[in-house]
Coordinates of C-alpha atoms in Angstrom, one line a residue:
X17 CA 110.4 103.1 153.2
X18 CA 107.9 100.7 153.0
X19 CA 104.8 101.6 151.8
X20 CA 101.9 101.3 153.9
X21 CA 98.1 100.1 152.6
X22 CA 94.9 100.5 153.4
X23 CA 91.2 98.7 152.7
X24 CA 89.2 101.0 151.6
X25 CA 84.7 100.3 151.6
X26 CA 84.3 100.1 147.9
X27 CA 86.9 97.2 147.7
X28 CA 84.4 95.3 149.9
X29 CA 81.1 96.9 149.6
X30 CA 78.2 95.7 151.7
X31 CA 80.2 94.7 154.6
X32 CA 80.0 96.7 158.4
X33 CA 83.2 98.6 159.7
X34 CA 83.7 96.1 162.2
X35 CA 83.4 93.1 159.8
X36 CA 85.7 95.5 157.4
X37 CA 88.4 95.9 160.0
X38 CA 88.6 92.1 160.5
X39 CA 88.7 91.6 156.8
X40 CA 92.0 93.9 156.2
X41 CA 93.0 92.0 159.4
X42 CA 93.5 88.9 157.9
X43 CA 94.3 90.0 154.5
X44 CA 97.8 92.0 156.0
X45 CA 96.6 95.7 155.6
X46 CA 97.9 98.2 157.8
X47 CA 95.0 100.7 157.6
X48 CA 91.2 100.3 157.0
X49 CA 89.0 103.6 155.5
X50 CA 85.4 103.3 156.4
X51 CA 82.0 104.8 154.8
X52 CA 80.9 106.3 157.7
X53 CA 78.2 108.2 155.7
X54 CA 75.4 106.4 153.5
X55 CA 75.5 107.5 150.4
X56 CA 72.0 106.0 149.2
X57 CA 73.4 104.2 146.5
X58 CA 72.8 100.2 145.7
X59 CA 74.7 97.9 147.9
X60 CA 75.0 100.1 150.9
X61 CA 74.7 97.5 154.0
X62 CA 70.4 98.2 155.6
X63 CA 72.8 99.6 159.1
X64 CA 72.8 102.7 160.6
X65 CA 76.8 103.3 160.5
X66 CA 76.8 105.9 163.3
X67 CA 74.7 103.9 165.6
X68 CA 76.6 102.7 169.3
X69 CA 76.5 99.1 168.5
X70 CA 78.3 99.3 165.4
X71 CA 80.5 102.1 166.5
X72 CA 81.9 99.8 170.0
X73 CA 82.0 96.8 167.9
X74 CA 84.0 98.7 165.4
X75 CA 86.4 99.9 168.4
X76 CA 86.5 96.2 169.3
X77 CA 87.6 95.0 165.9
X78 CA 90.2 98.0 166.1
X79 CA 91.7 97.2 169.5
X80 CA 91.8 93.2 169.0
X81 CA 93.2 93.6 165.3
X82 CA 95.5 96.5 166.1
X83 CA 94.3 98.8 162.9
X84 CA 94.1 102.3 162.6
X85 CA 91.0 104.3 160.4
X86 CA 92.8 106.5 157.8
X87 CA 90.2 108.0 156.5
X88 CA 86.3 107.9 156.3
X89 CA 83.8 108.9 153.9
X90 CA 81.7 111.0 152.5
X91 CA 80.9 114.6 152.5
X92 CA 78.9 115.4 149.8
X93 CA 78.6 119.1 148.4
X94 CA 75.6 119.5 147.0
X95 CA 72.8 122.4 147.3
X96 CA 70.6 119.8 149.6
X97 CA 73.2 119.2 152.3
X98 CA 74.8 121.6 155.1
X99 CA 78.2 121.3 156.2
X100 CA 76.7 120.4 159.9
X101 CA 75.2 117.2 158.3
X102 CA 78.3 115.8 158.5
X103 CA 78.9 117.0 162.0
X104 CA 78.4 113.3 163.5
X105 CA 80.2 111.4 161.1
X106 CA 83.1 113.5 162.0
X107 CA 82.5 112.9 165.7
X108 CA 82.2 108.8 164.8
X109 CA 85.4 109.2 162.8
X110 CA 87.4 111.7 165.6
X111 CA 86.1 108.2 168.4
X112 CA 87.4 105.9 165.6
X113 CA 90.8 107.5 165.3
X114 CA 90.5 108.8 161.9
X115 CA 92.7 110.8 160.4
X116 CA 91.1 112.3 157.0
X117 CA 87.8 112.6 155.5
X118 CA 86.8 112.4 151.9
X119 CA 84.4 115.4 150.1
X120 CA 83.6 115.8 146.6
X121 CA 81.0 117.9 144.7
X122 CA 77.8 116.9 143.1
X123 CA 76.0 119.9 141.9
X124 CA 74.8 120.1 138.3
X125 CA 75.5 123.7 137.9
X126 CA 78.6 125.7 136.4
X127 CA 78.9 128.7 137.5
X128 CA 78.3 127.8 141.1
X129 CA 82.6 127.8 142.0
X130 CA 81.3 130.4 144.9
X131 CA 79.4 127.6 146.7
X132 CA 81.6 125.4 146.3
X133 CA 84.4 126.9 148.0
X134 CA 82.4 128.5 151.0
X135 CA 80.7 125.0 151.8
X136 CA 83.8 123.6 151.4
X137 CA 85.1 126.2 153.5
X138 CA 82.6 125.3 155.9
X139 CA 83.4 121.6 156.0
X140 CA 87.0 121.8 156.9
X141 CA 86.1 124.6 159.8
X142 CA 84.0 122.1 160.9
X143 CA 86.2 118.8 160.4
X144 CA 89.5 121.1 161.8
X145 CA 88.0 121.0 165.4
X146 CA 88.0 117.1 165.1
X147 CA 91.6 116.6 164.1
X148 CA 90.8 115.5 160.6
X149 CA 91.7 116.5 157.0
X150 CA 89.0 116.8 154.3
X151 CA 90.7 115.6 150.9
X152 CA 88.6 116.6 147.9
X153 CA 88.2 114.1 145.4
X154 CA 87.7 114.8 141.9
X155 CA 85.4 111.8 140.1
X156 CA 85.4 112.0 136.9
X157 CA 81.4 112.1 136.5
X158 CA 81.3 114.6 139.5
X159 CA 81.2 118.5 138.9
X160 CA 84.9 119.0 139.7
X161 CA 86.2 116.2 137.4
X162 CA 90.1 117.2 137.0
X163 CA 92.5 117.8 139.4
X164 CA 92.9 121.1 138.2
X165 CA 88.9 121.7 139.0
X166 CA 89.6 120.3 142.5
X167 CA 92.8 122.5 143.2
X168 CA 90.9 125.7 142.6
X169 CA 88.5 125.1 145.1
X170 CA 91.2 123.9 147.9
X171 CA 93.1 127.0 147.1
X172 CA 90.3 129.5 147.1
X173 CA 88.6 127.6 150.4
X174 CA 92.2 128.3 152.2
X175 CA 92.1 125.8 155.0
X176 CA 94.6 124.5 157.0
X177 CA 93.5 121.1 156.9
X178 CA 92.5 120.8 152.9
X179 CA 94.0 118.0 151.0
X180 CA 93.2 116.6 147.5
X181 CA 92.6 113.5 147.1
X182 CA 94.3 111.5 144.0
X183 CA 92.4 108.5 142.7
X184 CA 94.4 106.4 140.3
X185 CA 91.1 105.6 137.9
X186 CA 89.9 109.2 137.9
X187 CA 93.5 110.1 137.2
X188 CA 93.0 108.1 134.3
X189 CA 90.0 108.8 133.2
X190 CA 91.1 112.7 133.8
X191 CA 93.8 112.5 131.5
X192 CA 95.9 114.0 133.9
X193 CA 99.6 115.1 133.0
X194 CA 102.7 114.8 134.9
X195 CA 103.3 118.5 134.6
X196 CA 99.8 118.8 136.6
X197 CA 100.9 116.2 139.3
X198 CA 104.6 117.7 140.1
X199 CA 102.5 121.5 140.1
X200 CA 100.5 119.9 143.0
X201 CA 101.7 121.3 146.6
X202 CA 102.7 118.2 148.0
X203 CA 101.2 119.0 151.5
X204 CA 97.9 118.5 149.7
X205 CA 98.6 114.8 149.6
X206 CA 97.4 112.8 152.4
X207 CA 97.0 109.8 150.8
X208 CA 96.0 107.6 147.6
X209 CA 93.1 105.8 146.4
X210 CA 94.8 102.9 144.6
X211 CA 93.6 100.6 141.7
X212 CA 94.2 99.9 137.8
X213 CA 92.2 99.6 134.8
X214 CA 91.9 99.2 130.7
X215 CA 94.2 101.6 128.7
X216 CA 90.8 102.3 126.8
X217 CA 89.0 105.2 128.9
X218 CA 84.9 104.9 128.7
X219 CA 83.1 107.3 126.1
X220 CA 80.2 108.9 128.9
X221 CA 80.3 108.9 132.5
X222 CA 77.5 106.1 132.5
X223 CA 80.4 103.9 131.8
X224 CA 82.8 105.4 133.8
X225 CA 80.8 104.7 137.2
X226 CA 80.2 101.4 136.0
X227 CA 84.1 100.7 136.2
X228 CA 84.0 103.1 139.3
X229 CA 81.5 101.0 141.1
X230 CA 82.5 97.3 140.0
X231 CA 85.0 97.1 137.5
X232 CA 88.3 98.2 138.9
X233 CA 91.3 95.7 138.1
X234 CA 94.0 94.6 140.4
X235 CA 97.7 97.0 140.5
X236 CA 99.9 95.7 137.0
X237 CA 96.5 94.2 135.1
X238 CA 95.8 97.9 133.3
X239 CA 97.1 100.3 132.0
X240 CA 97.3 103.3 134.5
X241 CA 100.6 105.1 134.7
X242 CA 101.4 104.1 138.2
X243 CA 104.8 104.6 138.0
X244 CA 104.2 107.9 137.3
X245 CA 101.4 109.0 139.9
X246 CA 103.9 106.9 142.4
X247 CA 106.7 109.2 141.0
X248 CA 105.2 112.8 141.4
X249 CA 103.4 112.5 144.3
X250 CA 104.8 112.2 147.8
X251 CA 105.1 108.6 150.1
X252 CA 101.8 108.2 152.0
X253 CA 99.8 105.6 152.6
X254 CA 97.9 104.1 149.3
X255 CA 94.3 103.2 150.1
X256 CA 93.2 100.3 147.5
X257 CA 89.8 101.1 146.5
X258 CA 88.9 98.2 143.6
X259 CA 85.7 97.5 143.8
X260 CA 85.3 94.2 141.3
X261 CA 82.1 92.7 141.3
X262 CA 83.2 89.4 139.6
X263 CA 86.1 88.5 141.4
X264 CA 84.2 89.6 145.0
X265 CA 81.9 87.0 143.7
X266 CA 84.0 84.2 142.7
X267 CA 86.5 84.9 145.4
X268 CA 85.0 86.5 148.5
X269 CA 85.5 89.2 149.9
X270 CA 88.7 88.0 152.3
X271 CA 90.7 86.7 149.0
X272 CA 89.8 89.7 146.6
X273 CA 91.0 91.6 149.2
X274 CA 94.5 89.8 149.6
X275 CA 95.1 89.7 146.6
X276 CA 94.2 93.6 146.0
X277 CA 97.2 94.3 148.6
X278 CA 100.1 91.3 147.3
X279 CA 99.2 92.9 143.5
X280 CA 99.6 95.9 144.6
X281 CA 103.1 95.2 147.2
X282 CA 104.9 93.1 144.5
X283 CA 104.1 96.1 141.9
X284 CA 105.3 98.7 143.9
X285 CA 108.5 96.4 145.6
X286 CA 109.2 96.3 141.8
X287 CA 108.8 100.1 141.0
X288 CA 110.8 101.1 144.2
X289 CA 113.6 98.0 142.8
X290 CA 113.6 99.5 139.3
X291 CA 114.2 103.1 140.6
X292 CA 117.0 102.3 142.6
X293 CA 118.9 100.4 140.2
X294 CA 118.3 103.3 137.9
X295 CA 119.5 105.6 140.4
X296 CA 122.6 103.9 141.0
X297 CA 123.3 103.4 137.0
X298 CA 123.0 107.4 136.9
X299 CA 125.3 108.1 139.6
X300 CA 128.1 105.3 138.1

């Protein structure tokens, strides 16, 4: 089966959802996943992503290029924001089509696993009526930084429509083992944020959002175990999230993109080669 890609914001950050959409138009993607949420970070685009103009453009750019949203993002967890915050996003996202939505958590405290699983709770009772997932991501520099950190919340929150969400650089970063990935419940997987980078992982999460935010390399460049994560985890779609601030820069935002999704095709028409020739060696 041939799998299927999306763009994700970070890969192109700056840009509108409608000017998104017709960027992973021309570049060949099958998907596009949107920041539906400002995040009050540098390089967020001065818009109002929930606003009617942007959101009937946006359906516009969907209809003429034929894309579907996968996902949207971001629900934050943190001690300053309610679940209903995100309450219009997830009605934007539910007009758009959308299928998942991101969370992760950004308290500072350690012992607060009880809040985290109710507001998550609260979060995917809330995203459930819309039709949408909510895939908890585990950033490294974030308070649940493991896969094993997310899991426990998921499983404690016990909603139907949890996911985890894998990302390939916080996977990395994580350290995270294969006997960790084949433990995951597979239903968990929705999809996969996609990218590569350097073998060496970054001393203090200073570093690590640096790479996060604008140093990701393209699929075969690094050193990631892809093969692996591609191994363990189930076929759905791979969003490519590779935000790299150099090659946006010398490129644009059009090629980077294209050449996000042919690295990343030609690696995995490769992988899926390799395994199938291995496959038939084993049964001769």
């Amino acid at each position: 089966m041939r799998r299927r890609f999306s763009l994700a914001y970070l890969t192109v950050p700056g840009v509108t959802p409608p000017e998104q959409t017709y960027i992973a138009a021309r570049a060949g993607y099958d998907f596009v996943s949107f920041r539906l949420a400002h995040l009050g970070v540098a390089g967020e685009p001065e818009f109002e992503p929930l606003g009617p103009g942007v959101l009937r453009r946006t359906q516009d750019a969907l209809r003429e290029t034929g894309l579907s949203v996968l996902d949207v993002e971001l629900a934050r967890i943190a001690p300053d924001r309610e679940a209903c915050d995100y309450l219009p996003t997830m009605e934007a996202a539910a007009l758009l089509g959308a299928r998942h939505m991101i969370a992760s958590a950004w308290t500072t405290a350690t012992d607060d696993r009880d809040f985290l699983v109710e507001r998550y709770a609260e979060i995917c009772e809330l995203a459930r009526t819309y039709g949408l997932t909510v895939d908890l991501e585990f950033p490294t520099f974030s308070r649940l930084g493991t896969l094993a950190a997310a899991r426990d919340i998921v499983e404690a929150a016990a909603q139907p429509n949890a996911g985890i969400l894998v990302d390939a650089l916080y996977f990395h970063f994580s350290r995270c083992s294969e006997e960790e990935l084949l433990a995951l419940p597979r239903h968990l997987v929705n999809f996969i944020h996609l990218c590569d980078a350097a073998a060496e992982i970054p001393p203090d999460h200073e570093a690590m959002k640096c790479i996060a935010r604008e140093g990701r390399l393209y699929v075969g460049e690094g050193a990631v175990d892809l093969p692996l994560l591609a191994a363990c985890l189930p076929e759905v779609p791979f969003s490519i999230e590779l935000p790299n601030a150099r090659r946006s820069a010398e490129l644009g935002h059009v090629v980077h993109a294209r050449r996000c999704l042919d690295t990343a095709r030609a690696y995995f028409d490769g992988f899926t080669r390799a395994t199938a020739s291995q496959r038939a060696g084993a049964a001769a």
